[in-house]
Amino acid sequence: MAVSRRVFLASASALAATAGPAAPARAVPEDPHHRIPVSPDDTAEDLLRKASRVRPTARQIAWQRLERTAFLHFGVNTFTGLEWGTGDEDPDVFQPAGLDTDQWARALRDGGFELAILTVKHHDGFVLHPSRYTRHTVASSSWRDGRGDVLRAFADSMRRHGIKVGVYISPADENQYLHGVYANGSARTDRTIPTLVPGDDRTPPRFHTLPATDYGAHMLNQLYEVLTEYGPVDEVWFDGAQGHIPPDKVEKYDWDSWYALVRELAPDAVVAVTGPDVRWVGNEGGLAREDEWSVVPVRERDHGRTDYALPYDAPDMGSRDALVAARPVADFLQWWPAECDVSIRDGWFYHPDQRPKSVEQLTDLYFRSVGRNSVLLLNVPPDTDGLLPAADVARLREFRERIDRELPEDLARGARTSRTPGGVTVDLGGEREVDRVRLAEDIRYGQQVESFVVEAYRDGRWTEAARAGVIGASRILLLPEALRARRWRVRVTGARGGVRIAEFGLYRSRV
Ligand code: FUL
């Protein structure tokens, strides 16, 4: 696998987790370096100094190393053909007769994926496990006589195949709207989680008291089920959508309470997208910016929600200019690395008339996400049989094989390496042809590099091979043509603070 092949010059060992007690709910307890307060009075130099001091949490470091992660959109929409359901579907439409989550896991493993996120609940409110808190679930379908549990099968299969488990739990819930729970205008009051129901035989080690609306409590109870009954979870993915409810209705999400419960029950999980740990890159095409910063200016909104200080799709999220542009509105500079979500097909859910993207398209997406300091989140939707379609399975394997050929053996592995304050030089011991360069900063010390050049020693002098901006956790450069040289170096030409290069890999592609 590409991840294990990567050579780190300084290994990024795990830091201690920083989870805190869940109750009472409050803004997410974090390492003080995860985000640093800023004010409109800060000078440009103050902002730069603070940006240089921001650090990732242990769970973010682990997440940024995953490289390739997968999304599985699966639910009633798979059977109705919709992308957004209505909440009043007949649960009996859900009939994945041939469900085989081991087939999903094998295909994802073969595609080089390290984590997979299942839509446990999409905006329609249909839940893929037999929840105690709604009847819009697999248990109301005649599939497997109402005893089916897709979340259980998914989580077990992924772990059996060494893939980490993530859950998508839509905050928007059309079904709960129809039942008068979602957006019902109820007050935010203290709730006891889990809320036991008649016949409930759970004996929780402790109950959590968290402020929430009626619907907020419903979400908390669902989170409690998912995070206590299905083993360890490594990513909780919250969308920000409100669903198709009348414009005068709104559910003000209890983000602080939801985050506090996740931290308590799944301390290693990153909370993604509408969450403090992982930032949506700003498009659903899987494309990161050329210079993608993990340290970005943010605002804190609505019960602790991390929000962009600049527009979510601003072309520049974190340069010196961006820090200054955000100054009037920013509350913090935060470690908020980008995740690039995109579907292998046009839709998020399976539609028989759609086809998977080509290997060339997927490879291009890889270089524009993983190659640009981001994590790729590729959606591969299961079909109405409950299987990943054969064409997609084949495409995933071809994709992984192609990346293996794009970045085969690292020629710099084991090479003589010398370090200077401004860079790293490697001596390959003999002339080698190189056309791909992979770099990483040791992000335990933040993201510092603003510009750098890669040079090859040719004809008695250092010659520029490539020039770029940020590095971060992962930067891959494609050289316009293969160059032959014995000595190679990376020279940092602009930085915010002390730079530690963790990886300087040199490759000759075989494509
Ligand atoms: C969006 C949702 O509305 C889509 O249906 C999909 O789940 C995507 C990943 O996030 O905001």
Short mmCIF file of C-alpha atoms and ligand atoms in Angstrom, two decimals:
data_model
loop_
_atom_site.label_atom_id
_atom_site.label_comp_id
_atom_site.label_asym_id
_atom_site.label_seq_id
_atom_site.Cartn_x
_atom_site.Cartn_y
_atom_site.Cartn_z
CA MET A 1 0.00 0.00 0.00
CA ALA A 2 1.21 3.49 -0.79
CA VAL A 3 0.79 4.65 2.80
CA SER A 4 3.05 2.01 4.31
CA ARG A 5 5.59 2.56 1.53
CA ARG A 6 6.04 6.19 2.43
CA VAL A 7 9.29 6.94 4.19
CA PHE A 8 9.15 9.49 6.95
CA LEU A 9 12.42 11.15 7.85
CA ALA A 10 11.09 11.89 11.32
CA SER A 11 8.35 9.56 12.43
CA ALA A 12 5.20 11.26 13.63
CA SER A 13 4.38 9.14 16.66
CA ALA A 14 0.94 9.51 18.15
CA LEU A 15 0.45 12.18 20.76
CA ALA A 16 -1.76 11.63 23.76
CA ALA A 17 -5.47 11.95 23.07
CA THR A 18 -7.06 15.04 24.55
CA ALA A 19 -10.60 13.94 25.23
CA GLY A 20 -12.34 15.53 28.17
CA PRO A 21 -15.43 14.70 30.19
CA ALA A 22 -18.65 15.13 28.25
CA ALA A 23 -20.89 16.93 30.64
CA PRO A 24 -21.64 19.72 31.14
CA ALA A 25 -21.68 20.58 27.44
CA ARG A 26 -19.33 23.35 26.42
CA ALA A 27 -17.26 24.42 23.49
CA VAL A 28 -15.19 21.43 22.38
CA PRO A 29 -12.39 20.80 24.89
CA GLU A 30 -9.14 20.82 22.97
CA ASP A 31 -5.46 21.18 23.10
CA PRO A 32 -4.86 24.96 23.50
CA HIS A 33 -2.71 24.93 20.35
CA HIS A 34 -5.48 23.48 18.20
CA ARG A 35 -6.85 26.98 17.80
CA ILE A 36 -5.49 30.32 18.89
CA PRO A 37 -7.72 33.39 19.44
CA VAL A 38 -7.23 36.39 17.15
CA SER A 39 -8.66 39.89 17.21
CA PRO A 40 -9.12 42.77 14.76
CA ASP A 41 -6.29 44.53 16.63
CA ASP A 42 -3.73 41.89 15.65
CA THR A 43 -1.08 43.11 13.25
CA ALA A 44 -0.16 41.08 10.18
CA GLU A 45 2.95 39.94 12.09
CA ASP A 46 0.82 38.88 15.10
CA LEU A 47 -1.38 36.80 12.83
CA LEU A 48 1.58 35.12 11.19
CA ARG A 49 3.20 34.33 14.53
CA LYS A 50 -0.05 32.85 15.82
CA ALA A 51 -0.61 30.82 12.63
CA SER A 52 2.85 29.36 13.04
CA ARG A 53 1.99 28.21 16.58
CA VAL A 54 -1.21 26.33 15.69
CA ARG A 55 -0.88 22.54 16.01
CA PRO A 56 -3.04 19.54 15.06
CA THR A 57 -4.54 17.27 17.70
CA ALA A 58 -3.50 13.61 17.85
CA ARG A 59 -6.71 12.52 16.17
CA GLN A 60 -6.14 14.98 13.32
CA ILE A 61 -2.58 13.73 12.79
CA ALA A 62 -3.89 10.16 12.54
CA TRP A 63 -6.64 11.22 10.15
CA GLN A 64 -4.33 13.19 7.85
CA ARG A 65 -2.25 10.07 7.30
CA LEU A 66 -5.20 8.07 5.95
CA GLU A 67 -4.81 9.49 2.44
CA ARG A 68 -7.70 7.58 0.79
CA THR A 69 -11.07 7.28 2.54
CA ALA A 70 -14.38 6.06 1.16
CA PHE A 71 -17.99 7.12 1.41
CA LEU A 72 -20.88 4.67 1.06
CA HIS A 73 -24.22 6.35 0.38
CA PHE A 74 -26.84 3.68 0.95
CA GLY A 75 -30.45 3.85 2.15
CA VAL A 76 -34.01 4.21 0.88
CA ASN A 77 -32.77 6.51 -1.90
CA THR A 78 -30.89 3.54 -3.36
CA PHE A 79 -34.30 2.01 -4.07
CA THR A 80 -36.39 5.11 -4.88
CA GLY A 81 -33.85 6.65 -7.25
CA LEU A 82 -33.80 9.94 -5.34
CA GLU A 83 -30.77 11.86 -4.11
CA TRP A 84 -32.69 13.52 -1.28
CA GLY A 85 -35.51 11.46 0.20
CA THR A 86 -38.77 12.73 1.63
CA GLY A 87 -39.04 11.01 5.01
CA ASP A 88 -42.37 9.38 4.19
CA GLU A 89 -40.95 6.47 2.19
CA ASP A 90 -42.29 3.01 2.92
CA PRO A 91 -39.40 1.36 4.80
CA ASP A 92 -40.26 -1.82 2.92
CA VAL A 93 -38.68 -0.37 -0.23
CA PHE A 94 -35.34 -1.16 1.44
CA GLN A 95 -34.63 -4.69 0.13
CA PRO A 96 -30.89 -5.30 -0.40
CA ALA A 97 -31.40 -9.03 -0.93
CA GLY A 98 -27.75 -9.83 -1.57
CA LEU A 99 -26.17 -7.50 1.00
CA ASP A 100 -22.52 -8.46 1.37
CA THR A 101 -20.51 -5.92 3.31
CA ASP A 102 -17.42 -8.15 3.10
CA GLN A 103 -17.55 -7.55 -0.65
CA TRP A 104 -17.54 -3.79 0.06
CA ALA A 105 -14.59 -4.18 2.41
CA ARG A 106 -12.56 -6.33 0.01
CA ALA A 107 -13.12 -3.84 -2.81
CA LEU A 108 -12.15 -0.86 -0.66
CA ARG A 109 -9.10 -2.66 0.72
CA ASP A 110 -8.07 -3.51 -2.81
CA GLY A 111 -8.54 0.15 -3.75
CA GLY A 112 -6.12 1.31 -1.05
CA PHE A 113 -8.74 2.81 1.26
CA GLU A 114 -8.03 3.14 4.98
CA LEU A 115 -11.39 4.28 6.33
CA ALA A 116 -14.99 4.03 5.14
CA ILE A 117 -17.97 6.18 6.13
CA LEU A 118 -21.50 4.76 5.91
CA THR A 119 -24.60 6.95 5.66
CA VAL A 120 -26.20 5.54 8.80
CA LYS A 121 -28.87 8.21 8.33
CA HIS A 122 -29.32 10.53 5.33
CA HIS A 123 -31.66 13.55 5.20
CA ASP A 124 -34.77 11.34 4.82
CA GLY A 125 -34.24 10.05 8.37
CA PHE A 126 -34.18 6.34 7.43
CA VAL A 127 -31.72 4.62 9.76
CA LEU A 128 -29.59 1.61 8.77
CA HIS A 129 -29.61 0.09 12.26
CA PRO A 130 -32.64 -0.86 14.39
CA SER A 131 -32.77 2.36 16.41
CA ARG A 132 -34.98 2.56 19.50
CA TYR A 133 -35.87 6.15 18.69
CA THR A 134 -37.56 5.97 15.28
CA ARG A 135 -39.61 3.50 13.25
CA HIS A 136 -38.09 4.74 10.00
CA THR A 137 -35.40 2.04 10.07
CA VAL A 138 -34.30 -1.30 8.66
CA ALA A 139 -36.38 -2.98 11.38
CA SER A 140 -39.57 -1.74 9.69
CA SER A 141 -38.63 -3.42 6.42
CA SER A 142 -39.49 -7.05 5.68
CA TRP A 143 -35.84 -7.45 4.58
CA ARG A 144 -34.37 -10.21 6.76
CA ASP A 145 -37.74 -10.27 8.60
CA GLY A 146 -36.96 -6.92 10.19
CA ARG A 147 -33.81 -8.29 11.83
CA GLY A 148 -31.32 -6.73 9.43
CA ASP A 149 -28.67 -4.32 10.67
CA VAL A 150 -26.54 -2.76 7.94
CA LEU A 151 -24.44 -0.74 10.38
CA ARG A 152 -23.49 -3.91 12.30
CA ALA A 153 -22.57 -5.78 9.12
CA PHE A 154 -20.64 -2.77 7.77
CA ALA A 155 -18.66 -2.12 10.95
CA ASP A 156 -17.77 -5.80 11.43
CA SER A 157 -16.67 -6.25 7.80
CA MET A 158 -14.57 -3.10 7.72
CA ARG A 159 -12.72 -3.99 10.90
CA ARG A 160 -12.16 -7.56 9.70
CA HIS A 161 -10.42 -6.10 6.64
CA GLY A 162 -8.40 -3.52 8.55
CA ILE A 163 -10.48 -0.53 7.48
CA LYS A 164 -11.44 2.12 10.00
CA VAL A 165 -15.10 2.90 10.55
CA GLY A 166 -16.81 6.24 9.98
CA VAL A 167 -20.46 7.23 10.32
CA TYR A 168 -22.50 9.84 8.47
CA ILE A 169 -25.45 10.92 10.57
CA SER A 170 -27.46 13.62 8.85
CA PRO A 171 -28.51 16.46 11.12
CA ALA A 172 -31.42 17.16 8.76
CA ASP A 173 -34.22 14.63 9.24
CA GLU A 174 -37.34 14.78 7.07
CA ASN A 175 -38.98 11.89 8.90
CA GLN A 176 -38.62 13.52 12.31
CA TYR A 177 -40.06 16.70 10.78
CA LEU A 178 -43.15 14.74 9.73
CA HIS A 179 -43.38 13.44 13.31
CA GLY A 180 -43.23 16.97 14.75
CA VAL A 181 -39.83 16.54 16.37
CA TYR A 182 -37.40 18.15 13.92
CA ALA A 183 -37.69 21.97 13.87
CA ASN A 184 -40.64 21.94 16.30
CA GLY A 185 -39.47 25.09 18.10
CA SER A 186 -38.89 23.25 21.40
CA ALA A 187 -36.72 24.83 24.07
CA ARG A 188 -33.14 23.83 24.73
CA THR A 189 -33.25 22.18 28.13
CA ASP A 190 -31.14 19.63 29.98
CA ARG A 191 -31.68 16.10 28.64
CA THR A 192 -30.56 12.78 30.05
CA ILE A 193 -28.72 10.61 27.53
CA PRO A 194 -29.32 7.81 26.86
CA THR A 195 -33.03 8.29 27.35
CA LEU A 196 -34.26 4.82 28.26
CA VAL A 197 -37.37 3.60 26.45
CA PRO A 198 -39.95 1.04 27.67
CA GLY A 199 -38.35 -2.41 27.76
CA ASP A 200 -34.85 -0.94 27.46
CA ASP A 201 -32.37 -3.37 29.01
CA ARG A 202 -29.30 -1.12 28.76
CA THR A 203 -27.38 -0.36 31.91
CA PRO A 204 -25.16 2.56 30.90
CA PRO A 205 -22.02 3.13 32.98
CA ARG A 206 -23.13 6.73 33.24
CA PHE A 207 -25.82 9.06 32.00
CA HIS A 208 -24.96 12.36 30.33
CA THR A 209 -26.78 15.60 31.00
CA LEU A 210 -26.66 17.82 27.95
CA PRO A 211 -28.72 20.80 26.79
CA ALA A 212 -30.75 20.08 23.67
CA THR A 213 -34.04 20.63 21.86
CA ASP A 214 -36.42 17.69 21.37
CA TYR A 215 -34.69 16.90 18.10
CA GLY A 216 -31.24 17.59 19.54
CA ALA A 217 -31.99 14.93 22.17
CA HIS A 218 -33.12 12.55 19.41
CA MET A 219 -29.75 13.03 17.69
CA LEU A 220 -27.92 12.52 20.98
CA ASN A 221 -29.73 9.25 21.59
CA GLN A 222 -28.93 8.05 18.09
CA LEU A 223 -25.30 9.05 18.48
CA TYR A 224 -25.25 7.19 21.77
CA GLU A 225 -26.51 3.99 20.10
CA VAL A 226 -24.08 4.23 17.20
CA LEU A 227 -21.07 5.10 19.35
CA THR A 228 -21.65 2.52 22.10
CA GLU A 229 -22.97 -0.55 20.30
CA TYR A 230 -20.84 -0.90 17.17
CA GLY A 231 -17.23 -0.69 18.29
CA PRO A 232 -14.71 2.14 17.87
CA VAL A 233 -15.53 4.87 15.38
CA ASP A 234 -12.84 7.04 13.78
CA GLU A 235 -14.85 9.67 11.93
CA VAL A 236 -18.26 11.23 12.58
CA TRP A 237 -19.45 13.15 9.54
CA PHE A 238 -22.07 15.88 9.99
CA ASP A 239 -23.55 17.62 7.01
CA GLY A 240 -24.80 21.18 7.42
CA ALA A 241 -28.02 20.92 5.35
CA GLN A 242 -31.46 21.63 6.87
CA GLY A 243 -33.53 19.51 4.47
CA HIS A 244 -36.69 20.46 2.57
CA ILE A 245 -38.60 22.10 5.39
CA PRO A 246 -40.73 25.27 5.08
CA PRO A 247 -38.65 28.46 5.11
CA ASP A 248 -40.17 29.68 8.39
CA LYS A 249 -39.03 26.50 10.20
CA VAL A 250 -35.53 25.99 11.47
CA GLU A 251 -33.81 23.52 13.75
CA LYS A 252 -30.93 25.20 15.56
CA TYR A 253 -28.60 22.26 15.96
CA ASP A 254 -27.14 21.54 19.41
CA TRP A 255 -23.60 21.25 18.07
CA ASP A 256 -21.89 21.73 21.44
CA SER A 257 -23.82 18.86 23.03
CA TRP A 258 -23.38 16.57 20.03
CA TYR A 259 -19.63 17.24 19.94
CA ALA A 260 -19.29 16.74 23.69
CA LEU A 261 -21.00 13.34 23.48
CA VAL A 262 -18.81 12.27 20.52
CA ARG A 263 -15.67 13.30 22.41
CA GLU A 264 -16.77 11.30 25.42
CA LEU A 265 -17.81 8.15 23.56
CA ALA A 266 -15.40 8.18 20.60
CA PRO A 267 -12.36 10.16 21.74
CA ASP A 268 -10.28 9.16 18.71
CA ALA A 269 -12.93 10.14 16.15
CA VAL A 270 -12.53 13.27 14.07
CA VAL A 271 -15.73 15.29 13.74
CA ALA A 272 -15.88 16.21 10.10
CA VAL A 273 -17.26 18.95 7.90
CA THR A 274 -19.69 20.58 10.31
CA GLY A 275 -17.19 19.93 13.04
CA PRO A 276 -13.98 21.25 14.50
CA ASP A 277 -11.54 18.62 13.19
CA VAL A 278 -11.97 18.35 9.43
CA ARG A 279 -12.95 21.05 6.92
CA TRP A 280 -15.01 20.54 3.77
CA VAL A 281 -12.70 21.63 0.96
CA GLY A 282 -15.51 23.74 -0.51
CA ASN A 283 -16.61 21.76 -3.56
CA GLU A 284 -18.02 18.28 -4.22
CA GLY A 285 -15.63 17.67 -7.10
CA GLY A 286 -12.79 16.33 -4.94
CA LEU A 287 -10.46 19.23 -5.73
CA ALA A 288 -8.16 20.91 -3.25
CA ARG A 289 -6.58 24.28 -3.82
CA GLU A 290 -3.07 24.28 -5.25
CA ASP A 291 -1.90 25.68 -1.90
CA GLU A 292 -4.18 24.12 0.73
CA TRP A 293 -3.55 25.36 4.26
CA SER A 294 -4.49 23.35 7.34
CA VAL A 295 -4.28 26.49 9.50
CA VAL A 296 -7.24 28.70 8.60
CA PRO A 297 -9.15 31.62 10.11
CA VAL A 298 -12.50 30.57 11.59
CA ARG A 299 -15.50 31.98 13.40
CA GLU A 300 -17.41 30.24 16.12
CA ARG A 301 -21.18 30.20 15.57
CA ASP A 302 -24.42 28.57 16.68
CA HIS A 303 -23.62 26.58 19.82
CA GLY A 304 -19.96 25.98 19.04
CA ARG A 305 -20.03 25.31 15.30
CA THR A 306 -16.72 26.04 13.60
CA ASP A 307 -17.44 28.23 10.57
CA TYR A 308 -15.28 29.63 7.80
CA ALA A 309 -14.17 33.22 8.37
CA LEU A 310 -13.64 33.56 4.61
CA PRO A 311 -16.14 32.18 2.05
CA TYR A 312 -16.04 28.34 2.13
CA ASP A 313 -14.89 28.28 -1.47
CA ALA A 314 -12.44 31.21 -1.29
CA PRO A 315 -9.52 30.50 -3.62
CA ASP A 316 -7.08 31.29 -0.83
CA MET A 317 -7.88 30.01 2.69
CA GLY A 318 -4.69 30.57 4.63
CA SER A 319 -1.89 32.63 3.07
CA ARG A 320 -0.58 35.75 4.79
CA ASP A 321 -3.03 37.81 2.70
CA ALA A 322 -5.91 35.52 3.66
CA LEU A 323 -5.13 35.83 7.38
CA VAL A 324 -5.26 39.61 7.04
CA ALA A 325 -8.42 39.55 4.87
CA ALA A 326 -10.22 37.48 7.53
CA ARG A 327 -9.02 39.67 10.42
CA PRO A 328 -12.21 41.75 10.88
CA VAL A 329 -14.38 38.64 11.43
CA ALA A 330 -12.11 35.79 12.57
CA ASP A 331 -12.31 34.49 16.15
CA PHE A 332 -9.51 31.91 15.91
CA LEU A 333 -6.77 30.50 13.73
CA GLN A 334 -7.52 26.79 13.80
CA TRP A 335 -5.98 23.55 12.58
CA TRP A 336 -8.79 22.59 10.20
CA PRO A 337 -7.43 20.39 7.40
CA ALA A 338 -9.30 19.83 4.15
CA GLU A 339 -11.26 16.76 3.10
CA CYS A 340 -12.11 16.39 -0.62
CA ASP A 341 -15.41 14.58 -1.15
CA VAL A 342 -16.47 13.39 -4.59
CA SER A 343 -18.51 10.51 -5.97
CA ILE A 344 -17.15 7.85 -8.31
CA ARG A 345 -20.47 8.27 -10.18
CA ASP A 346 -22.46 11.45 -10.83
CA GLY A 347 -24.84 10.90 -7.90
CA TRP A 348 -24.10 10.16 -4.26
CA PHE A 349 -26.62 7.28 -4.31
CA TYR A 350 -26.65 4.43 -6.83
CA HIS A 351 -28.50 4.98 -10.10
CA PRO A 352 -28.37 2.19 -12.68
CA ASP A 353 -27.85 4.55 -15.62
CA GLN A 354 -24.66 6.13 -14.20
CA ARG A 355 -21.10 4.92 -14.77
CA PRO A 356 -17.96 5.17 -12.65
CA LYS A 357 -15.27 7.71 -13.41
CA SER A 358 -12.28 6.61 -15.47
CA VAL A 359 -8.92 5.66 -13.98
CA GLU A 360 -7.48 8.84 -15.48
CA GLN A 361 -10.12 10.96 -13.73
CA LEU A 362 -9.57 9.20 -10.41
CA THR A 363 -5.80 9.55 -10.71
CA ASP A 364 -6.16 13.23 -11.45
CA LEU A 365 -8.40 13.57 -8.36
CA TYR A 366 -5.79 11.78 -6.27
CA PHE A 367 -3.06 14.23 -7.25
CA ARG A 368 -5.39 17.18 -6.70
CA SER A 369 -6.42 16.02 -3.23
CA VAL A 370 -3.84 13.76 -1.59
CA GLY A 371 -1.16 15.58 -3.57
CA ARG A 372 -2.36 18.90 -2.16
CA ASN A 373 -2.37 18.44 1.59
CA SER A 374 -5.86 16.93 1.75
CA VAL A 375 -7.59 13.61 2.35
CA LEU A 376 -9.61 12.10 -0.50
CA LEU A 377 -13.16 10.96 0.40
CA LEU A 378 -14.39 8.96 -2.60
CA ASN A 379 -18.02 7.86 -2.62
CA VAL A 380 -18.75 4.37 -4.00
CA PRO A 381 -22.50 3.71 -3.71
CA PRO A 382 -23.81 0.16 -3.14
CA ASP A 383 -26.55 -0.95 -5.55
CA THR A 384 -30.05 -2.35 -4.98
CA ASP A 385 -28.64 -5.83 -4.35
CA GLY A 386 -26.52 -4.42 -1.53
CA LEU A 387 -23.29 -4.86 -3.48
CA LEU A 388 -20.73 -2.51 -4.95
CA PRO A 389 -21.27 -2.75 -8.71
CA ALA A 390 -18.70 -4.90 -10.54
CA ALA A 391 -17.62 -1.96 -12.73
CA ASP A 392 -16.84 0.14 -9.65
CA VAL A 393 -14.99 -2.71 -7.93
CA ALA A 394 -12.81 -3.16 -11.01
CA ARG A 395 -12.25 0.59 -11.22
CA LEU A 396 -11.13 0.79 -7.59
CA ARG A 397 -8.53 -1.91 -8.18
CA GLU A 398 -7.32 -0.23 -11.39
CA PHE A 399 -7.10 3.06 -9.52
CA ARG A 400 -4.93 1.56 -6.78
CA GLU A 401 -2.72 -0.20 -9.34
CA ARG A 402 -2.32 3.06 -11.22
CA ILE A 403 -1.30 4.96 -8.08
CA ASP A 404 1.16 2.16 -7.30
CA ARG A 405 2.67 2.73 -10.75
CA GLU A 406 2.60 6.51 -10.37
CA LEU A 407 4.50 6.29 -7.11
CA PRO A 408 6.40 3.02 -7.13
CA GLU A 409 9.45 2.41 -4.96
CA ASP A 410 10.79 5.56 -3.28
CA LEU A 411 14.29 5.97 -4.73
CA ALA A 412 15.33 8.06 -1.74
CA ARG A 413 14.53 5.26 0.70
CA GLY A 414 17.72 4.46 2.59
CA ALA A 415 19.68 7.11 0.64
CA ARG A 416 22.28 9.29 2.34
CA THR A 417 20.43 12.34 3.65
CA SER A 418 21.79 15.59 4.99
CA ARG A 419 19.77 18.33 6.55
CA THR A 420 20.31 22.05 6.65
CA PRO A 421 18.04 24.54 8.43
CA GLY A 422 16.42 25.38 5.09
CA GLY A 423 16.08 21.94 3.54
CA VAL A 424 17.10 18.36 2.90
CA THR A 425 19.60 16.91 0.40
CA VAL A 426 19.67 13.27 -0.66
CA ASP A 427 22.39 11.40 -2.49
CA LEU A 428 20.96 8.44 -4.39
CA GLY A 429 24.39 6.86 -4.75
CA GLY A 430 24.11 6.94 -8.54
CA GLU A 431 22.18 8.84 -11.20
CA ARG A 432 18.47 8.05 -11.21
CA GLU A 433 15.57 9.31 -13.27
CA VAL A 434 12.86 11.07 -11.27
CA ASP A 435 9.49 12.48 -12.36
CA ARG A 436 7.45 12.54 -9.12
CA VAL A 437 8.40 14.16 -5.82
CA ARG A 438 6.52 13.62 -2.58
CA LEU A 439 6.98 15.85 0.45
CA ALA A 440 5.56 16.16 3.94
CA GLU A 441 6.19 18.42 6.89
CA ASP A 442 6.25 16.89 10.34
CA ILE A 443 2.91 18.47 11.19
CA ARG A 444 3.36 17.87 14.91
CA TYR A 445 5.28 21.13 14.57
CA GLY A 446 2.56 22.85 12.58
CA GLN A 447 2.38 23.91 8.96
CA GLN A 448 5.21 26.31 8.21
CA VAL A 449 6.36 26.09 4.59
CA GLU A 450 5.05 28.83 2.30
CA SER A 451 7.30 28.22 -0.71
CA PHE A 452 10.02 25.82 -1.76
CA VAL A 453 12.03 24.58 -4.71
CA VAL A 454 13.15 21.07 -5.58
CA GLU A 455 16.54 20.99 -7.28
CA ALA A 456 18.66 18.35 -9.01
CA TYR A 457 22.44 18.55 -9.20
CA ARG A 458 23.20 18.41 -12.92
CA ASP A 459 26.19 19.45 -14.98
CA GLY A 460 28.01 20.74 -11.93
CA ARG A 461 25.26 22.95 -10.52
CA TRP A 462 21.94 22.87 -8.74
CA THR A 463 19.13 23.10 -11.30
CA GLU A 464 15.48 23.82 -10.49
CA ALA A 465 13.21 20.81 -11.09
CA ALA A 466 10.01 22.19 -9.54
CA ARG A 467 8.78 25.09 -7.47
CA ALA A 468 5.62 25.25 -5.35
CA GLY A 469 3.95 26.84 -2.34
CA VAL A 470 2.75 24.92 0.71
CA ILE A 471 3.65 21.38 1.77
CA GLY A 472 1.68 20.40 4.90
CA ALA A 473 1.00 16.70 5.53
CA SER A 474 1.30 15.63 1.89
CA ARG A 475 2.43 17.35 -1.29
CA ILE A 476 3.08 15.54 -4.55
CA LEU A 477 4.69 17.28 -7.51
CA LEU A 478 4.61 15.94 -11.06
CA LEU A 479 7.72 17.07 -12.91
CA PRO A 480 7.05 18.23 -16.47
CA GLU A 481 9.67 15.70 -17.64
CA ALA A 482 11.83 13.03 -16.02
CA LEU A 483 15.22 14.30 -14.84
CA ARG A 484 18.37 12.26 -14.21
CA ALA A 485 20.56 13.16 -11.26
CA ARG A 486 22.35 11.59 -8.33
CA ARG A 487 21.81 14.40 -5.81
CA TRP A 488 18.47 16.02 -5.11
CA ARG A 489 17.45 18.63 -2.64
CA VAL A 490 14.42 20.51 -1.36
CA ARG A 491 15.12 24.10 -0.42
CA VAL A 492 12.53 26.03 1.58
CA THR A 493 12.36 29.61 0.32
CA GLY A 494 9.56 30.93 2.52
CA ALA A 495 8.33 29.80 5.95
CA ARG A 496 6.42 31.00 9.02
CA GLY A 497 8.56 29.24 11.59
CA GLY A 498 10.99 26.37 12.07
CA VAL A 499 10.45 23.79 9.33
CA ARG A 500 10.76 20.04 9.81
CA ILE A 501 10.61 18.07 6.60
CA ALA A 502 9.32 14.58 7.42
CA GLU A 503 9.33 13.15 3.91
CA PHE A 504 11.28 13.82 0.73
CA GLY A 505 10.43 10.97 -1.62
CA LEU A 506 11.66 10.63 -5.21
CA TYR A 507 9.91 8.42 -7.76
CA ARG A 508 10.10 7.38 -11.39
CA SER A 509 6.56 6.59 -12.54
CA ARG A 510 5.86 3.49 -14.63
CA VAL A 511 2.73 4.62 -16.48
C1 FUL B 1 -24.38 16.81 0.89
C2 FUL B 1 -25.69 16.04 0.97
O1 FUL B 1 -26.79 16.88 0.82
C3 FUL B 1 -25.58 15.03 -0.14
O2 FUL B 1 -26.74 14.29 -0.31
C4 FUL B 1 -24.39 14.13 0.18
O3 FUL B 1 -24.67 13.37 1.33
C5 FUL B 1 -23.12 14.96 0.37
C6 FUL B 1 -21.92 14.16 0.75
O4 FUL B 1 -23.33 15.97 1.31
O5 FUL B 1 -24.38 17.99 1.52
#
